[in-house]
Amino acid sequence: MAPTGLSKTYRSMEIMGPSMLLGGLLLILLTRPDFTAPTWDATSILCVLYTIIGGTMIPFWAFLEGARYTGAQKSSIFSLSEAVFSTIVAMVLYHLKFQATDLVGMLMIFGSVLLLSVGKSPLP
């Protein structure tokens, strides 16, 4: 049984973790990637651990915890805007120039987030 304070998060990770692992294994079998044997030294092991823990586990756990506090609707709206904000950060940090279609796509994402966030009026 899950610990009392983390029961919802624990249950979500209990379901999502194995399903993501199974999906990855099935994709390996279906796509049959051409693997070459990597050189495993201390640096490569630390890089893989950082990618797994710092790039996957911690952000996913933080998202689930945030969703627990804000609710499903608000957390899904926040996750929709993540792509736009990461694009803006890439523009600023790497001095990228985007085409008009990129900017229209960002405006469409912002528009959909705005439409989803507008409160619904109760039916008469």
PDB file of C-alpha atoms in Angstrom:
ATOM      1  CA  MET A   1       0.000   0.000   0.000  1.00  0.00           C
ATOM      2  CA  ALA A   2       1.161   3.526  -0.758  1.00  0.00           C
ATOM      3  CA  PRO A   3       2.343   5.869   1.983  1.00  0.00           C
ATOM      4  CA  THR A   4      -0.462   8.115   3.260  1.00  0.00           C
ATOM      5  CA  GLY A   5       1.027  11.506   2.341  1.00  0.00           C
ATOM      6  CA  LEU A   6       1.997  10.536  -1.191  1.00  0.00           C
ATOM      7  CA  SER A   7      -0.811   8.171  -2.121  1.00  0.00           C
ATOM      8  CA  LYS A   8      -2.047   9.924  -5.284  1.00  0.00           C
ATOM      9  CA  THR A   9       1.442  10.653  -6.569  1.00  0.00           C
ATOM     10  CA  TYR A  10       2.617   7.175  -5.699  1.00  0.00           C
ATOM     11  CA  ARG A  11      -0.293   5.582  -7.553  1.00  0.00           C
ATOM     12  CA  SER A  12       0.290   7.765 -10.615  1.00  0.00           C
ATOM     13  CA  MET A  13       3.986   6.897 -10.733  1.00  0.00           C
ATOM     14  CA  GLU A  14       3.170   3.261 -10.042  1.00  0.00           C
ATOM     15  CA  ILE A  15       1.116   3.218 -13.247  1.00  0.00           C
ATOM     16  CA  MET A  16       3.108   5.627 -15.429  1.00  0.00           C
ATOM     17  CA  GLY A  17       6.594   4.269 -14.741  1.00  0.00           C
ATOM     18  CA  PRO A  18       6.027   0.687 -15.901  1.00  0.00           C
ATOM     19  CA  SER A  19       3.862   1.827 -18.814  1.00  0.00           C
ATOM     20  CA  MET A  20       6.583   4.207 -20.044  1.00  0.00           C
ATOM     21  CA  LEU A  21       9.175   1.445 -19.683  1.00  0.00           C
ATOM     22  CA  LEU A  22       6.973  -1.019 -21.580  1.00  0.00           C
ATOM     23  CA  GLY A  23       6.315   1.553 -24.311  1.00  0.00           C
ATOM     24  CA  GLY A  24      10.044   2.195 -24.711  1.00  0.00           C
ATOM     25  CA  LEU A  25      10.834  -1.500 -24.921  1.00  0.00           C
ATOM     26  CA  LEU A  26       8.111  -2.059 -27.511  1.00  0.00           C
ATOM     27  CA  LEU A  27       9.393   0.850 -29.584  1.00  0.00           C
ATOM     28  CA  ILE A  28      12.883  -0.640 -29.512  1.00  0.00           C
ATOM     29  CA  LEU A  29      11.485  -3.912 -30.833  1.00  0.00           C
ATOM     30  CA  LEU A  30       9.369  -2.201 -33.496  1.00  0.00           C
ATOM     31  CA  THR A  31      11.929   0.304 -34.755  1.00  0.00           C
ATOM     32  CA  ARG A  32      14.964  -1.938 -34.333  1.00  0.00           C
ATOM     33  CA  PRO A  33      17.475   0.872 -33.849  1.00  0.00           C
ATOM     34  CA  ASP A  34      21.033   0.267 -34.933  1.00  0.00           C
ATOM     35  CA  PHE A  35      22.900   0.305 -31.641  1.00  0.00           C
ATOM     36  CA  THR A  36      26.649   0.510 -31.366  1.00  0.00           C
ATOM     37  CA  ALA A  37      28.359  -0.434 -28.157  1.00  0.00           C
ATOM     38  CA  PRO A  38      28.991   2.741 -26.142  1.00  0.00           C
ATOM     39  CA  THR A  39      32.085   3.383 -24.109  1.00  0.00           C
ATOM     40  CA  TRP A  40      30.973   3.341 -20.498  1.00  0.00           C
ATOM     41  CA  ASP A  41      33.204   5.505 -18.364  1.00  0.00           C
ATOM     42  CA  ALA A  42      32.410   7.625 -15.317  1.00  0.00           C
ATOM     43  CA  THR A  43      31.377  10.631 -17.405  1.00  0.00           C
ATOM     44  CA  SER A  44      28.958   8.696 -19.601  1.00  0.00           C
ATOM     45  CA  ILE A  45      27.384   6.984 -16.581  1.00  0.00           C
ATOM     46  CA  LEU A  46      26.909  10.338 -14.838  1.00  0.00           C
ATOM     47  CA  CYS A  47      25.377  11.799 -18.016  1.00  0.00           C
ATOM     48  CA  VAL A  48      22.893   8.928 -18.302  1.00  0.00           C
ATOM     49  CA  LEU A  49      21.990   9.180 -14.608  1.00  0.00           C
ATOM     50  CA  TYR A  50      21.518  12.937 -14.919  1.00  0.00           C
ATOM     51  CA  THR A  51      19.262  12.445 -17.945  1.00  0.00           C
ATOM     52  CA  ILE A  52      17.180   9.829 -16.152  1.00  0.00           C
ATOM     53  CA  ILE A  53      16.928  11.556 -12.776  1.00  0.00           C
ATOM     54  CA  GLY A  54      17.289  15.253 -13.606  1.00  0.00           C
ATOM     55  CA  GLY A  55      15.628  15.208 -16.999  1.00  0.00           C
ATOM     56  CA  THR A  56      12.815  12.713 -16.488  1.00  0.00           C
ATOM     57  CA  MET A  57      12.061  11.613 -12.917  1.00  0.00           C
ATOM     58  CA  ILE A  58      12.262  14.957 -11.104  1.00  0.00           C
ATOM     59  CA  PRO A  59      10.313  16.984 -13.703  1.00  0.00           C
ATOM     60  CA  PHE A  60       7.615  14.308 -13.942  1.00  0.00           C
ATOM     61  CA  TRP A  61       7.326  14.098 -10.167  1.00  0.00           C
ATOM     62  CA  ALA A  62       7.163  17.908  -9.953  1.00  0.00           C
ATOM     63  CA  PHE A  63       4.410  17.959 -12.587  1.00  0.00           C
ATOM     64  CA  LEU A  64       2.375  15.363 -10.689  1.00  0.00           C
ATOM     65  CA  GLU A  65       2.815  17.241  -7.420  1.00  0.00           C
ATOM     66  CA  GLY A  66       1.830  20.508  -9.095  1.00  0.00           C
ATOM     67  CA  ALA A  67      -1.209  18.845 -10.662  1.00  0.00           C
ATOM     68  CA  ARG A  68      -2.230  17.636  -7.233  1.00  0.00           C
ATOM     69  CA  TYR A  69      -2.234  21.203  -5.914  1.00  0.00           C
ATOM     70  CA  THR A  70      -3.642  23.054  -8.931  1.00  0.00           C
ATOM     71  CA  GLY A  71      -6.056  20.488 -10.315  1.00  0.00           C
ATOM     72  CA  ALA A  72      -6.203  18.690 -13.622  1.00  0.00           C
ATOM     73  CA  GLN A  73      -7.552  21.565 -15.718  1.00  0.00           C
ATOM     74  CA  LYS A  74      -4.999  24.168 -14.664  1.00  0.00           C
ATOM     75  CA  SER A  75      -2.072  21.761 -14.853  1.00  0.00           C
ATOM     76  CA  SER A  76      -3.026  20.696 -18.384  1.00  0.00           C
ATOM     77  CA  ILE A  77      -3.214  24.354 -19.406  1.00  0.00           C
ATOM     78  CA  PHE A  78       0.235  24.967 -17.940  1.00  0.00           C
ATOM     79  CA  SER A  79       1.640  21.942 -19.754  1.00  0.00           C
ATOM     80  CA  LEU A  80       0.235  23.216 -23.066  1.00  0.00           C
ATOM     81  CA  SER A  81       2.128  26.481 -22.698  1.00  0.00           C
ATOM     82  CA  GLU A  82       5.447  24.705 -22.007  1.00  0.00           C
ATOM     83  CA  ALA A  83       6.228  24.311 -25.713  1.00  0.00           C
ATOM     84  CA  VAL A  84       5.710  28.004 -26.373  1.00  0.00           C
ATOM     85  CA  PHE A  85       7.857  29.142 -23.461  1.00  0.00           C
ATOM     86  CA  SER A  86      10.664  26.752 -24.362  1.00  0.00           C
ATOM     87  CA  THR A  87      10.578  28.174 -27.905  1.00  0.00           C
ATOM     88  CA  ILE A  88      10.783  31.718 -26.563  1.00  0.00           C
ATOM     89  CA  VAL A  89      13.726  30.782 -24.341  1.00  0.00           C
ATOM     90  CA  ALA A  90      15.461  29.197 -27.353  1.00  0.00           C
ATOM     91  CA  MET A  91      14.893  32.402 -29.320  1.00  0.00           C
ATOM     92  CA  VAL A  92      16.458  34.502 -26.580  1.00  0.00           C
ATOM     93  CA  LEU A  93      19.363  32.227 -25.646  1.00  0.00           C
ATOM     94  CA  TYR A  94      20.368  31.052 -29.112  1.00  0.00           C
ATOM     95  CA  HIS A  95      19.292  34.121 -31.113  1.00  0.00           C
ATOM     96  CA  LEU A  96      17.079  32.012 -33.349  1.00  0.00           C
ATOM     97  CA  LYS A  97      14.868  33.564 -35.968  1.00  0.00           C
ATOM     98  CA  PHE A  98      11.560  31.863 -36.619  1.00  0.00           C
ATOM     99  CA  GLN A  99       9.354  32.021 -39.668  1.00  0.00           C
ATOM    100  CA  ALA A 100       5.848  33.416 -39.689  1.00  0.00           C
ATOM    101  CA  THR A 101       4.360  29.903 -39.506  1.00  0.00           C
ATOM    102  CA  ASP A 102       6.245  29.282 -36.234  1.00  0.00           C
ATOM    103  CA  LEU A 103       4.870  32.451 -34.720  1.00  0.00           C
ATOM    104  CA  VAL A 104       1.340  31.647 -35.937  1.00  0.00           C
ATOM    105  CA  GLY A 105       1.646  28.225 -34.306  1.00  0.00           C
ATOM    106  CA  MET A 106       2.659  29.816 -30.996  1.00  0.00           C
ATOM    107  CA  LEU A 107      -0.274  32.225 -31.226  1.00  0.00           C
ATOM    108  CA  MET A 108      -2.609  29.296 -31.862  1.00  0.00           C
ATOM    109  CA  ILE A 109      -1.303  27.501 -28.770  1.00  0.00           C
ATOM    110  CA  PHE A 110      -1.744  30.652 -26.681  1.00  0.00           C
ATOM    111  CA  GLY A 111      -5.241  31.059 -28.132  1.00  0.00           C
ATOM    112  CA  SER A 112      -6.239  27.513 -27.240  1.00  0.00           C
ATOM    113  CA  VAL A 113      -4.855  27.944 -23.724  1.00  0.00           C
ATOM    114  CA  LEU A 114      -6.820  31.170 -23.393  1.00  0.00           C
ATOM    115  CA  LEU A 115     -10.011  29.518 -24.611  1.00  0.00           C
ATOM    116  CA  LEU A 116      -9.568  26.624 -22.208  1.00  0.00           C
ATOM    117  CA  SER A 117      -8.877  28.907 -19.271  1.00  0.00           C
ATOM    118  CA  VAL A 118     -11.984  31.061 -19.742  1.00  0.00           C
ATOM    119  CA  GLY A 119     -14.538  30.031 -17.165  1.00  0.00           C
ATOM    120  CA  LYS A 120     -17.679  28.367 -18.404  1.00  0.00           C
ATOM    121  CA  SER A 121     -20.954  30.045 -17.526  1.00  0.00           C
ATOM    122  CA  PRO A 122     -23.444  27.847 -15.695  1.00  0.00           C
ATOM    123  CA  LEU A 123     -26.393  26.603 -17.711  1.00  0.00           C
ATOM    124  CA  PRO A 124     -29.785  28.182 -16.905  1.00  0.00           C
TER     125      PRO A 124
END
